[in-house]
Short mmCIF file of C-alpha atoms in Angstrom, two decimals:
data_model
loop_
_atom_site.label_atom_id
_atom_site.label_comp_id
_atom_site.label_asym_id
_atom_site.label_seq_id
_atom_site.Cartn_x
_atom_site.Cartn_y
_atom_site.Cartn_z
CA LEU K 1 43.87 -1.39 151.93
CA THR K 2 44.89 -0.19 155.35
CA VAL K 3 43.47 1.70 158.30
CA THR K 4 45.95 4.54 158.77
CA GLY K 5 46.64 6.25 162.12
CA ASP K 6 48.23 9.64 162.85
CA ASP K 7 51.72 8.13 162.79
CA GLY K 8 51.14 6.07 159.65
CA ARG K 9 50.78 2.78 161.49
CA THR K 10 47.94 0.35 160.85
CA GLU K 11 45.78 0.32 163.97
CA SER K 12 42.39 -1.11 164.78
CA PRO K 13 40.77 -3.13 167.53
CA ASN K 14 39.32 -5.34 164.79
CA GLU K 15 41.54 -4.76 161.80
CA ALA K 16 40.38 -7.72 159.72
CA ALA K 17 36.71 -6.72 159.98
CA LEU K 18 37.47 -3.10 159.07
CA LEU K 19 39.59 -4.14 156.10
CA ALA K 20 36.76 -6.38 154.93
CA LEU K 21 34.32 -3.44 155.22
CA MET K 22 36.62 -1.22 153.17
CA GLU K 23 37.08 -3.97 150.59
CA THR K 24 33.33 -4.45 150.26
CA THR K 25 32.34 -0.78 150.11
CA GLY K 26 35.34 0.80 148.41
CA TYR K 27 35.47 3.52 151.09
CA SER K 28 38.78 4.73 152.51
CA MET K 29 39.47 5.11 156.24
CA VAL K 30 41.90 7.36 158.09
CA GLN K 31 42.36 8.24 161.76
CA GLU K 32 43.34 11.78 162.75
CA ASN K 33 42.73 14.28 165.55
CA GLY K 34 41.01 11.74 167.76
CA GLN K 35 38.49 10.58 165.19
CA ARG K 36 38.36 7.90 162.51
CA LYS K 37 36.90 8.94 159.17
CA PHE K 38 35.21 6.41 156.91
CA GLY K 39 34.62 7.94 153.48
CA GLY K 40 34.37 11.68 152.97
CA PRO K 41 33.93 11.54 150.05
CA PRO K 42 32.61 8.11 149.10
CA PRO K 43 33.84 6.30 145.98
CA GLY K 44 32.86 8.03 142.76
CA TRP K 45 31.69 11.22 144.44
CA ASP K 46 32.00 14.28 142.20
CA GLY K 47 31.23 17.72 143.52
CA PRO K 48 31.10 19.58 146.84
CA PRO K 49 30.17 17.94 150.17
CA PRO K 50 26.46 17.57 151.02
CA PRO K 51 24.72 20.71 152.36
CA ARG K 52 23.83 21.43 155.99
CA GLY K 53 21.17 19.16 157.41
CA CYS K 54 22.69 15.98 156.00
CA GLU K 55 24.58 14.99 159.15
CA VAL K 56 23.30 13.22 162.28
CA PHE K 57 24.81 12.80 165.72
CA VAL K 58 24.84 9.28 167.20
CA GLY K 59 25.20 8.79 170.95
CA LYS K 60 25.28 5.93 173.47
CA ILE K 61 27.38 3.72 171.17
CA PRO K 62 28.91 0.75 173.04
CA ARG K 63 32.62 1.49 173.49
CA ASP K 64 33.68 -1.78 171.84
CA MET K 65 31.57 -1.33 168.70
CA TYR K 66 33.20 -0.15 165.49
CA GLU K 67 32.50 0.71 161.85
CA ASP K 68 32.19 -2.89 160.72
CA GLU K 69 29.03 -3.16 162.86
CA LEU K 70 27.83 0.45 162.72
CA VAL K 71 28.10 1.29 159.03
CA PRO K 72 25.76 -1.51 157.81
CA VAL K 73 23.14 -0.32 160.33
CA PHE K 74 23.27 3.30 159.19
CA GLU K 75 23.40 2.37 155.50
CA ARG K 76 19.78 1.24 155.87
CA ALA K 77 18.72 4.90 155.82
CA GLY K 78 20.65 5.87 152.69
CA ARG K 79 24.05 6.39 151.13
CA ILE K 80 26.70 7.53 153.61
CA TYR K 81 29.02 10.35 152.58
CA GLU K 82 31.20 10.14 155.69
CA PHE K 83 31.14 8.28 159.01
CA ARG K 84 33.25 9.82 161.81
CA LEU K 85 33.75 7.73 164.94
CA MET K 86 35.33 9.54 167.91
CA MET K 87 38.23 7.49 169.32
CA GLU K 88 40.17 7.19 172.59
CA PHE K 89 43.95 6.67 172.71
CA SER K 90 43.25 3.21 174.12
CA GLY K 91 41.60 2.16 170.85
CA GLU K 92 38.04 2.17 172.22
CA ASN K 93 35.52 4.56 170.72
CA ARG K 94 34.31 7.52 172.80
CA GLY K 95 30.65 6.52 172.66
CA TYR K 96 29.53 8.81 169.86
CA ALA K 97 29.87 9.43 166.14
CA PHE K 98 28.72 11.67 163.30
CA VAL K 99 27.17 10.26 160.14
CA MET K 100 26.88 12.49 157.08
CA TYR K 101 24.53 11.28 154.37
CA THR K 102 24.45 12.41 150.78
CA THR K 103 20.92 13.84 151.16
CA ARG K 104 18.82 15.50 153.88
CA GLU K 105 16.10 12.92 153.29
CA ALA K 106 18.48 10.10 154.24
CA ALA K 107 19.51 11.95 157.41
CA GLN K 108 15.87 12.40 158.46
CA ARG K 109 15.15 8.76 157.63
CA SER K 110 18.08 7.75 159.84
CA ILE K 111 16.61 9.67 162.80
CA HIS K 112 13.20 8.10 162.23
CA LEU K 113 14.54 4.56 161.89
CA LEU K 114 17.43 4.48 164.34
CA ASP K 115 16.74 6.90 167.20
CA ASN K 116 16.37 4.72 170.31
CA HIS K 117 17.34 1.69 168.20
CA GLU K 118 18.52 -1.38 170.15
CA ILE K 119 21.99 -1.75 168.69
CA ARG K 120 22.81 -4.62 171.06
CA PRO K 121 20.67 -6.40 173.63
CA GLY K 122 19.79 -3.76 176.23
CA LYS K 123 21.88 -1.08 174.46
CA PHE K 124 19.93 1.74 172.77
CA ILE K 125 21.55 4.42 170.63
CA GLY K 126 20.29 7.97 170.16
CA VAL K 127 20.25 9.70 166.79
CA CYS K 128 19.54 13.39 166.20
CA VAL K 129 20.39 16.18 163.78
CA SER K 130 23.96 17.51 163.97
CA LEU K 131 24.39 21.22 163.29
CA ASP K 132 27.55 22.68 161.78
CA ASN K 133 27.69 25.81 163.94
CA CYS K 134 29.74 28.63 162.41
CA ARG K 135 28.50 31.50 164.55
CA LEU K 136 29.82 32.95 167.83
CA PHE K 137 28.12 35.26 170.30
CA ILE K 138 30.38 38.14 171.42
CA GLY K 139 29.14 40.09 174.45
CA SER K 140 30.27 43.21 176.37
CA ILE K 141 31.07 45.13 173.18
CA PRO K 142 31.12 48.94 173.55
CA LYS K 143 27.71 50.18 172.45
CA ASP K 144 29.13 53.01 170.34
CA LYS K 145 30.88 50.62 167.91
CA THR K 146 29.37 50.20 164.45
CA LYS K 147 29.03 46.97 162.48
CA GLU K 148 31.94 48.00 160.24
CA GLU K 149 34.22 48.68 163.22
CA ILE K 150 33.36 45.34 164.84
CA LEU K 151 33.90 43.49 161.55
CA VAL K 152 37.33 45.08 161.05
CA GLU K 153 38.37 44.31 164.64
CA MET K 154 37.20 40.67 164.55
CA ARG K 155 39.08 40.10 161.29
CA LYS K 156 42.23 41.45 162.95
CA VAL K 157 42.09 39.01 165.87
CA THR K 158 40.51 35.91 164.28
CA GLU K 159 40.59 34.19 160.89
CA GLY K 160 37.73 33.16 158.61
CA VAL K 161 35.27 35.95 159.53
CA VAL K 162 32.53 36.17 156.92
CA ASP K 163 30.07 38.60 158.49
CA VAL K 164 29.04 40.33 161.70
CA ILE K 165 25.43 40.68 162.79
CA VAL K 166 24.75 43.68 165.02
CA TYR K 167 21.36 44.78 166.33
CA PRO K 168 20.70 48.44 167.16
CA SER K 169 19.48 49.47 170.58
CA ALA K 170 15.71 49.57 171.01
CA THR K 171 15.90 53.09 172.43
CA ASP K 172 18.78 54.56 170.39
CA LYS K 173 19.27 53.24 166.86
CA THR K 174 22.70 54.88 166.62
CA LYS K 175 24.06 52.43 169.23
CA ASN K 176 24.34 48.66 169.31
CA ARG K 177 22.97 46.45 172.09
CA GLY K 178 26.35 45.54 173.52
CA PHE K 179 26.70 42.24 171.67
CA ALA K 180 27.17 40.86 168.16
CA PHE K 181 27.08 37.57 166.29
CA VAL K 182 30.19 36.74 164.26
CA GLU K 183 29.80 34.36 161.30
CA TYR K 184 32.81 32.27 160.21
CA ASP K 185 33.45 30.38 157.00
CA SER K 186 33.64 27.02 158.81
CA HIS K 187 32.92 25.41 162.14
CA LYS K 188 36.64 24.82 162.63
CA ALA K 189 37.38 28.54 162.17
CA ALA K 190 34.65 29.43 164.67
CA ALA K 191 35.96 26.87 167.18
CA MET K 192 39.54 28.16 166.86
CA ALA K 193 38.30 31.73 167.32
CA ARG K 194 36.36 30.70 170.43
CA ARG K 195 39.50 29.13 171.88
CA LYS K 196 41.49 32.30 171.26
CA LEU K 197 38.86 34.64 172.67
CA ILE K 198 38.70 32.94 176.06
CA PRO K 199 36.55 35.08 178.38
CA GLY K 200 38.63 36.89 180.98
CA THR K 201 41.86 36.76 178.97
CA PHE K 202 41.04 38.72 175.81
CA GLN K 203 39.94 42.33 175.40
CA LEU K 204 38.46 44.39 172.57
CA TRP K 205 38.72 48.18 172.84
CA GLY K 206 39.83 47.75 176.44
CA HIS K 207 36.75 45.69 177.37
CA THR K 208 36.86 42.06 178.55
CA ILE K 209 34.45 40.34 176.18
CA GLN K 210 32.10 37.38 176.63
CA VAL K 211 32.31 34.58 174.06
CA ASP K 212 30.01 31.62 173.52
CA TRP K 213 28.48 29.58 170.76
CA ALA K 214 25.43 31.16 169.20
CA GLU K 215 22.49 28.79 169.18
CA PRO K 216 21.90 27.62 165.59
CA GLU K 217 18.48 28.57 164.33
CA LYS K 218 16.13 25.65 164.56
CA ASP K 219 15.44 24.06 161.21
CA VAL K 220 11.79 23.81 160.29
CA ASP K 221 10.85 21.41 157.52
CA GLU K 222 10.05 22.94 154.16
CA GLU K 223 6.47 21.64 154.13
CA THR K 224 5.70 23.45 157.40
CA MET K 225 7.34 26.70 156.26
CA LEU K 226 5.24 26.66 153.10
CA ARG K 227 2.15 27.01 155.28
CA VAL K 228 3.45 29.93 157.37
CA ARG K 229 1.44 33.16 157.03
CA VAL K 230 3.03 35.09 159.90
CA LEU K 231 5.87 37.60 159.52
CA TYR K 232 8.52 38.28 162.15
CA VAL K 233 9.48 41.98 162.20
CA ARG K 234 12.54 43.20 164.12
CA ASN K 235 14.44 46.46 164.72
CA LEU K 236 11.31 48.46 165.46
CA MET K 237 11.26 51.65 167.50
CA MET K 238 9.90 51.22 171.01
CA THR K 239 7.34 53.91 170.22
CA THR K 240 5.98 52.19 167.12
CA THR K 241 2.42 51.00 167.76
CA GLU K 242 0.54 47.90 166.60
CA GLU K 243 -1.87 50.16 164.69
CA THR K 244 1.03 51.73 162.77
CA LEU K 245 2.29 48.26 161.84
CA ARG K 246 -1.18 47.16 160.75
CA GLN K 247 -1.44 50.17 158.45
CA GLU K 248 2.06 49.81 156.99
CA PHE K 249 1.83 46.06 156.41
CA SER K 250 -1.61 46.24 154.77
CA ARG K 251 -0.93 49.33 152.67
CA PHE K 252 -0.38 47.22 149.53
CA LYS K 253 -3.76 45.52 150.02
CA PRO K 254 -6.11 46.82 152.75
CA GLY K 255 -7.73 44.19 154.94
CA THR K 256 -5.04 41.53 154.46
CA VAL K 257 -3.64 41.69 158.02
CA GLU K 258 -5.46 39.46 160.51
CA ARG K 259 -3.73 40.75 163.66
CA VAL K 260 -0.49 42.28 164.97
CA LYS K 261 1.37 41.50 168.20
CA LYS K 262 4.22 43.85 169.14
CA LEU K 263 6.73 43.05 171.92
CA THR K 264 9.32 45.76 172.71
CA ASP K 265 11.22 46.27 169.43
CA TYR K 266 9.91 43.29 167.47
CA ALA K 267 6.49 42.10 166.35
CA PHE K 268 4.55 39.31 164.65
CA VAL K 269 2.20 40.23 161.80
CA HIS K 270 -0.45 37.61 160.98
CA TYR K 271 -2.04 37.51 157.51
CA HIS K 272 -5.24 35.86 156.38
CA SER K 273 -3.42 34.15 153.49
CA ARG K 274 0.04 32.79 152.81
CA GLU K 275 0.22 34.61 149.46
CA ASP K 276 -0.31 38.02 151.07
CA ALA K 277 2.28 37.25 153.75
CA VAL K 278 4.93 36.45 151.10
CA THR K 279 4.05 39.59 149.14
CA ALA K 280 4.39 41.74 152.27
CA LEU K 281 7.71 40.05 153.09
CA HIS K 282 9.21 41.20 149.78
CA LEU K 283 7.71 44.69 150.00
CA MET K 284 8.46 45.47 153.65
CA ASN K 285 11.90 43.97 154.31
CA GLY K 286 14.24 46.95 154.62
CA ALA K 287 11.39 49.46 154.80
CA LEU K 288 11.55 52.55 157.03
CA ILE K 289 8.99 52.79 159.86
CA ASP K 290 9.18 55.66 162.36
CA GLY K 291 12.79 56.29 161.36
CA ALA K 292 13.99 52.68 161.79
CA THR K 293 15.00 50.33 159.00
CA ILE K 294 13.16 47.08 159.75
CA GLU K 295 14.02 43.45 159.03
CA VAL K 296 11.24 41.08 158.00
CA THR K 297 11.31 37.28 157.74
CA LEU K 298 8.81 34.44 157.85
CA ALA K 299 8.20 33.46 161.46
CA LYS K 300 9.31 29.95 162.36
CA PRO K 301 6.67 27.92 164.18
CA VAL K 302 7.80 27.01 167.69
CA ARG K 303 5.65 23.91 167.97
CA CYS K 304 3.12 22.10 165.82
CA VAL K 305 -0.49 21.90 166.95
CA TYR K 306 -3.28 20.01 165.23
CA PRO K 307 -7.06 20.07 165.60
CA ILE K 308 -8.92 17.30 167.42
CA PHE K 309 -11.51 15.95 165.03
CA ALA K 310 -14.99 15.00 166.13
CA GLY K 311 -15.19 11.36 167.17
CA SER K 312 -11.45 11.08 167.94
CA SER K 313 -10.74 8.58 170.72
CA LEU K 314 -8.42 9.59 173.54
CA SER K 315 -6.46 6.93 175.41
CA PRO K 316 -4.54 7.24 178.71
CA THR K 317 -0.82 7.27 177.87
CA SER K 318 2.17 6.46 180.02
CA LEU K 319 5.16 8.80 179.95
CA LEU K 320 7.37 5.77 179.34
CA SER K 321 5.53 4.94 176.11
CA LEU K 322 6.76 8.19 174.53
CA LYS K 323 10.01 8.69 172.66
CA PRO K 324 12.56 11.29 173.81
CA GLY K 325 11.91 13.20 170.57
CA GLN K 326 8.41 14.02 171.81
CA PHE K 327 9.73 16.18 174.66
CA SER K 328 10.67 19.83 174.16
CA SER K 329 11.68 20.57 177.76
CA ALA K 330 14.81 19.39 179.53
CA VAL K 331 12.88 19.40 182.82
CA THR K 332 10.35 16.90 181.46
CA LEU K 333 13.06 14.88 179.73
CA LEU K 334 15.01 14.55 182.98
CA GLU K 335 11.83 13.30 184.67
CA TYR K 336 11.37 10.78 181.85
CA TYR K 337 15.00 9.65 182.24
CA CYS K 338 14.45 9.09 185.97
CA TYR K 339 11.22 7.16 185.37
CA LYS K 340 12.94 4.99 182.77
CA ASN K 341 15.73 4.11 185.19
CA SER K 342 13.33 3.58 188.15
CA TRP K 343 14.89 6.49 190.04
CA ALA K 344 13.23 8.97 192.35
CA LEU K 345 12.22 12.21 190.63
CA PRO K 346 14.74 15.08 190.64
CA GLU K 347 14.79 17.51 193.55
CA TYR K 348 15.45 21.16 192.66
CA TYR K 349 17.20 23.54 195.09
CA LEU K 350 17.17 27.23 194.19
CA TYR K 351 20.02 29.61 195.05
CA SER K 352 20.56 33.27 194.23
CA THR K 353 23.43 35.72 194.11
CA PRO K 354 23.64 39.42 193.23
CA GLY K 355 25.04 40.06 189.75
CA GLN K 356 27.59 42.70 188.86
CA ASP K 357 24.84 44.94 187.51
CA GLY K 358 22.73 44.55 190.65
CA LYS K 359 20.27 42.05 189.20
CA LEU K 360 19.38 38.94 191.18
CA MET K 361 20.95 35.93 189.47
CA LEU K 362 19.36 32.50 189.90
CA ILE K 363 20.77 28.98 189.77
CA TYR K 364 19.32 25.56 190.63
CA LYS K 365 21.07 22.52 192.04
CA VAL K 366 19.54 19.22 190.92
CA VAL K 367 19.69 16.30 193.32
CA ILE K 368 18.86 12.73 192.27
CA SER K 369 18.75 10.77 195.48
CA SER K 370 18.60 7.34 193.82
CA THR K 371 22.06 7.87 192.32
CA ARG K 372 23.39 9.90 195.26
CA SER K 373 24.39 12.59 192.80
CA SER K 374 23.86 16.32 192.46
CA PHE K 375 24.49 18.68 189.57
CA MET K 376 24.81 22.45 189.29
CA PRO K 377 25.48 24.34 186.04
CA ASP K 378 28.29 26.88 185.70
CA LYS K 379 26.00 29.69 184.57
CA VAL K 380 23.28 31.74 186.20
CA CYS K 381 20.02 33.18 184.86
CA THR K 382 17.77 36.13 185.59
CA VAL K 383 14.55 34.21 184.88
CA LEU K 384 13.40 31.40 187.19
CA GLU K 385 12.11 29.08 184.44
CA ASP K 386 15.32 29.48 182.44
CA ALA K 387 17.41 28.62 185.52
CA LYS K 388 15.40 25.45 186.06
CA GLU K 389 15.60 24.40 182.41
CA LEU K 390 19.35 25.03 182.40
CA ALA K 391 19.82 22.96 185.56
CA ALA K 392 17.88 20.04 184.07
CA GLN K 393 19.86 20.34 180.84
CA ASN K 394 23.14 20.27 182.77
CA ALA K 395 22.02 17.22 184.76
CA LEU K 396 21.16 15.37 181.55
CA TRP K 397 24.58 16.08 180.12
CA ASN K 398 26.27 14.80 183.24
CA LEU K 399 24.10 11.69 183.22
CA ASP K 400 25.32 11.07 179.66
CA CYS K 401 21.75 11.25 178.39
CA SER K 402 22.80 11.52 174.76
CA PHE K 403 19.51 10.41 173.25
CA LEU K 404 18.36 14.04 173.24
CA ASN K 405 17.20 15.27 169.84
CA GLY K 406 17.53 18.48 167.89
CA SER K 407 14.05 19.71 168.71
CA SER K 408 14.87 20.15 172.38
CA PRO K 409 15.47 23.68 173.69
CA GLY K 410 18.94 24.96 173.18
CA SER K 411 19.85 21.96 170.99
CA LEU K 412 20.43 19.61 173.89
CA SER K 413 23.35 17.65 172.54
CA PRO K 414 25.86 15.98 174.85
CA PRO K 415 29.02 18.02 175.43
CA LEU K 416 31.56 17.47 172.70
CA PRO K 417 35.34 17.93 172.54
CA PRO K 418 36.83 21.10 171.00
CA VAL K 419 36.79 21.48 167.23
CA SER K 420 33.76 19.29 166.75
CA TYR K 421 30.19 19.83 165.68
CA GLY K 422 27.53 21.07 168.03
CA SER K 423 27.62 23.19 171.16
CA LEU K 424 30.84 23.02 173.12
CA SER K 425 29.51 24.44 176.40
CA PRO K 426 26.02 24.62 177.85
CA PRO K 427 24.00 26.52 176.93
CA PRO K 428 24.43 28.42 173.66
CA VAL K 429 23.20 31.99 173.38
CA SER K 430 20.29 32.31 171.02
CA ASN K 431 20.13 34.50 167.94
CA SER K 432 16.57 33.32 167.21
CA PRO K 433 14.10 35.62 169.04
CA GLY K 434 10.72 34.03 169.61
CA LEU K 435 12.17 30.58 170.23
CA LEU K 436 13.04 29.34 173.71
CA SER K 437 16.61 30.33 174.42
CA TYR K 438 19.06 31.05 177.19
CA GLY K 439 20.16 34.55 176.26
CA CYS K 440 19.78 35.40 179.95
CA THR K 441 22.59 33.10 181.06
CA ARG K 442 25.89 34.45 182.28
CA ALA K 443 29.17 32.90 183.24
CA PHE K 444 29.19 32.15 186.96
CA PRO K 445 31.98 34.16 188.61
CA TYR K 446 29.80 35.12 191.57
CA PRO K 447 30.08 33.45 195.00
CA LEU K 448 26.87 31.99 196.38
CA SER K 449 25.99 33.20 199.83
CA PRO K 450 26.83 30.41 202.31
CA THR K 451 24.54 31.88 204.99
CA THR K 452 21.18 32.77 203.53
CA PRO K 453 20.67 31.13 200.15
CA GLN K 454 17.14 31.11 198.79
CA ARG K 455 16.27 27.44 198.62
CA LEU K 456 13.26 25.70 197.23
CA TYR K 457 12.62 21.99 197.65
CA ILE K 458 10.25 20.10 195.39
CA PRO K 459 9.09 16.82 196.96
CA PRO K 460 9.69 13.67 194.90
CA ASN K 461 5.94 13.09 194.58
CA GLN K 462 5.43 16.47 192.94
CA ASN K 463 5.89 16.91 189.20
CA PRO K 464 8.81 19.32 188.71
CA ALA K 465 7.80 19.90 185.09
CA PHE K 466 4.81 21.94 186.27
CA PHE K 467 6.45 23.80 189.12
#
């Protein structure tokens, strides 16, 4: 048994220990493309690889720790299909890894057991869901192009295209909204396509396009989805009213709709019972309302809320007693990170610049005085809260705060090298309306005014999470 490198040589910082691990487990090990693969598949495996949701991301790994120490820890959660440790040319690891289990249950158990686990004295690792992203966002597409035309063009210039998702304009259903989502057959194909379609260097139909990772839809556990009784309806006409939707969605059984909330060209339809919601889903998906063919899906809950029962005792709780997985905002998580390290709270400075379309674009600079460091993202937003969240997210990445979990907005994973799982550049563009996203962000080619920037200072004794 040998540990094989790219050039066929045996290489390992602790070769004897790794050979012993392979001897004990029967797994193979090979190093290629800057990563070392243990397993994939494991001994005796028959069939396709495990489905999506079986892989976790592991961050904050000590650079001198290897599979002989890591694999036994992660085997506690279940059978490992493949363990991929990212490696430096020097032989040290890069501080993170991906662990694919044979079942989703084992992956979830790993997060529960090992997130914030003390792997060595004073060294805590972070574990969160890893998403195999196969979808790209393509912006600045001519609005007169149809789905078929976009699909044909994307297949000409990139490989592995499976489908193209195009949404019609809210005001003119014969035109698209100027963007599309392109689905590829693998993450590698999507990553290679993203490399090729570098913004500013590639054109479609004479237009310089924008390219970014689409934000993977947030996974909601099956038990929660089985309780959902709200439908998400998209592709509506702007003129369609809530009363029209109530009538159409209760036509099969009058009185079943509890309430309707319409926002521009999409809406949420609430039912009194889960059974009626599922029936309406099957009947109404693809239906024609006011001349528009609508799309209907079960709405994904954004956050879980529970009732407070009579007699429940409430106890004062310190922010430091919480786990990172209990935060859904990068702003709050950055504050937690500063508290944990006994740093002063972040200071946020707001700047603006006119965009190419005349809109005021916003960007924050984050200053952490205790570390004498400042961070500014490379994208701007049109919405103040989004700009602040993006700035906090960028600061966390730069601080190497890789204990973030998959429930955070925008899938706050640390930045990864090309052709790897997860987002490759902050932040991804969302294709999940209703969930917090950064669809407003734009690449930052604009110069900030050196003379009269709008600047806002938040004192260290003020909570930036509630600004």
